[in-house]
Coordinates of C-alpha atoms in Angstrom, one line a residue:
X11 CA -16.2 -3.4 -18.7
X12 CA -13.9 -0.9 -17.0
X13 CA -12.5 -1.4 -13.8
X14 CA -13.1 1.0 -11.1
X15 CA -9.7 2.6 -10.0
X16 CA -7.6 1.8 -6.9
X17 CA -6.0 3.8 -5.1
X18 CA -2.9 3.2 -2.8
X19 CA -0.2 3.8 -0.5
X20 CA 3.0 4.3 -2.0
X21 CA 4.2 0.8 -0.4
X22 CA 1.6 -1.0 -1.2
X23 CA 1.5 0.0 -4.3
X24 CA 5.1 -0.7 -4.8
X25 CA 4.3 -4.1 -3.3
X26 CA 1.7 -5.0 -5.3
X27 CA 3.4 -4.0 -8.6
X28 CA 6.2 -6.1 -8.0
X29 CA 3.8 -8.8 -7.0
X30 CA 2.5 -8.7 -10.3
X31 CA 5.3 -8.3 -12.5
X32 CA 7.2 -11.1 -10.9
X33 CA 3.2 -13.2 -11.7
X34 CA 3.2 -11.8 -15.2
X35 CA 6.8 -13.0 -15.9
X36 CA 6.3 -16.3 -14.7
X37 CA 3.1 -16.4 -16.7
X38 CA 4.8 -15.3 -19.6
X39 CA 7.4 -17.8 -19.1
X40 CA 5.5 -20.6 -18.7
X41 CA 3.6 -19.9 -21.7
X42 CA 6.5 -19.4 -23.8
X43 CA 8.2 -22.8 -22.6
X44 CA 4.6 -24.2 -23.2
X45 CA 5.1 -23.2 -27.0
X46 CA 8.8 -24.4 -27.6
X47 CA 8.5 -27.4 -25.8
X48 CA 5.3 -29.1 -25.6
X49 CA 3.5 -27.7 -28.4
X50 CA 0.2 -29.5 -28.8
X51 CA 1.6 -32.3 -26.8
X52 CA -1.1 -33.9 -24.5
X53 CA -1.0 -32.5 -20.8
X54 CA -1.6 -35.2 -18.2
X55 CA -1.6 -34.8 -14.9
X56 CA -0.7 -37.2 -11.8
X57 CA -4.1 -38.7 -11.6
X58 CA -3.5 -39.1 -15.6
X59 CA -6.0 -36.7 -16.4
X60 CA -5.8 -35.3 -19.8
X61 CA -5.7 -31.3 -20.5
X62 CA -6.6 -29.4 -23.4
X63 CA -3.2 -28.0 -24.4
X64 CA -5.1 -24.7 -25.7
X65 CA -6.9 -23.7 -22.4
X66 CA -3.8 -24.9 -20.2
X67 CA -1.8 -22.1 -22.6
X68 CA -5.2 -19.9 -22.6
X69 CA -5.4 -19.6 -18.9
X70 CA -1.4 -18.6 -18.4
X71 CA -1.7 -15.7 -21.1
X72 CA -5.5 -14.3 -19.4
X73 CA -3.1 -13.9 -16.1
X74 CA -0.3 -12.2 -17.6
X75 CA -3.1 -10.1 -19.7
X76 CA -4.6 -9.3 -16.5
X77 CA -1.7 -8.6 -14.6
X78 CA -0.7 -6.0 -17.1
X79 CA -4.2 -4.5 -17.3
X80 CA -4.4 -3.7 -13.6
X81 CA -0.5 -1.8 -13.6
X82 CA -1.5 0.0 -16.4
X83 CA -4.5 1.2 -15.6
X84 CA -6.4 0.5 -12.8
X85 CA -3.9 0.7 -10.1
X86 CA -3.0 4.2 -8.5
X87 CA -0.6 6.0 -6.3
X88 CA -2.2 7.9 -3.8
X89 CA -0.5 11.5 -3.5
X90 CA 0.3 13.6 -0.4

């Protein structure tokens, strides 16, 4: 499925890119840490509900992948 291009200002667009790096990188970041520390470790949470370790990971990398799908190519500059 392709994504219908969209076309902004140049300061929105500049806003909205750093937007999504800065939500890539912490995606990215979170995933990697979710690797190195608490590889296949069981995620609860306050309520002590237990996560699947593989869709808590899953869901970080779809965001980054995403996020780096929309800069790259469905995100545009709109020219003068």
């Amino acid at each position: 499925m392709k994504l219908k291009r969209i076309y902004l200002s140049p300061k929105s667009a500049l806003c909205y890119r750093a937007f999504t790096i800065l939500l890539v990188a912490w995606c990215s970041y979170v995933a990697v840490d979710l690797l190195l520390n608490d590889f296949e470790q069981p995620q609860t949470t306050r309520t002590g509900v237990e996560i699947n370790f593989y869709n808590y990971l899953f869901r970080y990398l779809v965001i980054a992948g995403a996020g780096i799908y929309t800069l790259l190519f469905v995100v545009r500059t709109k020219q003068k």
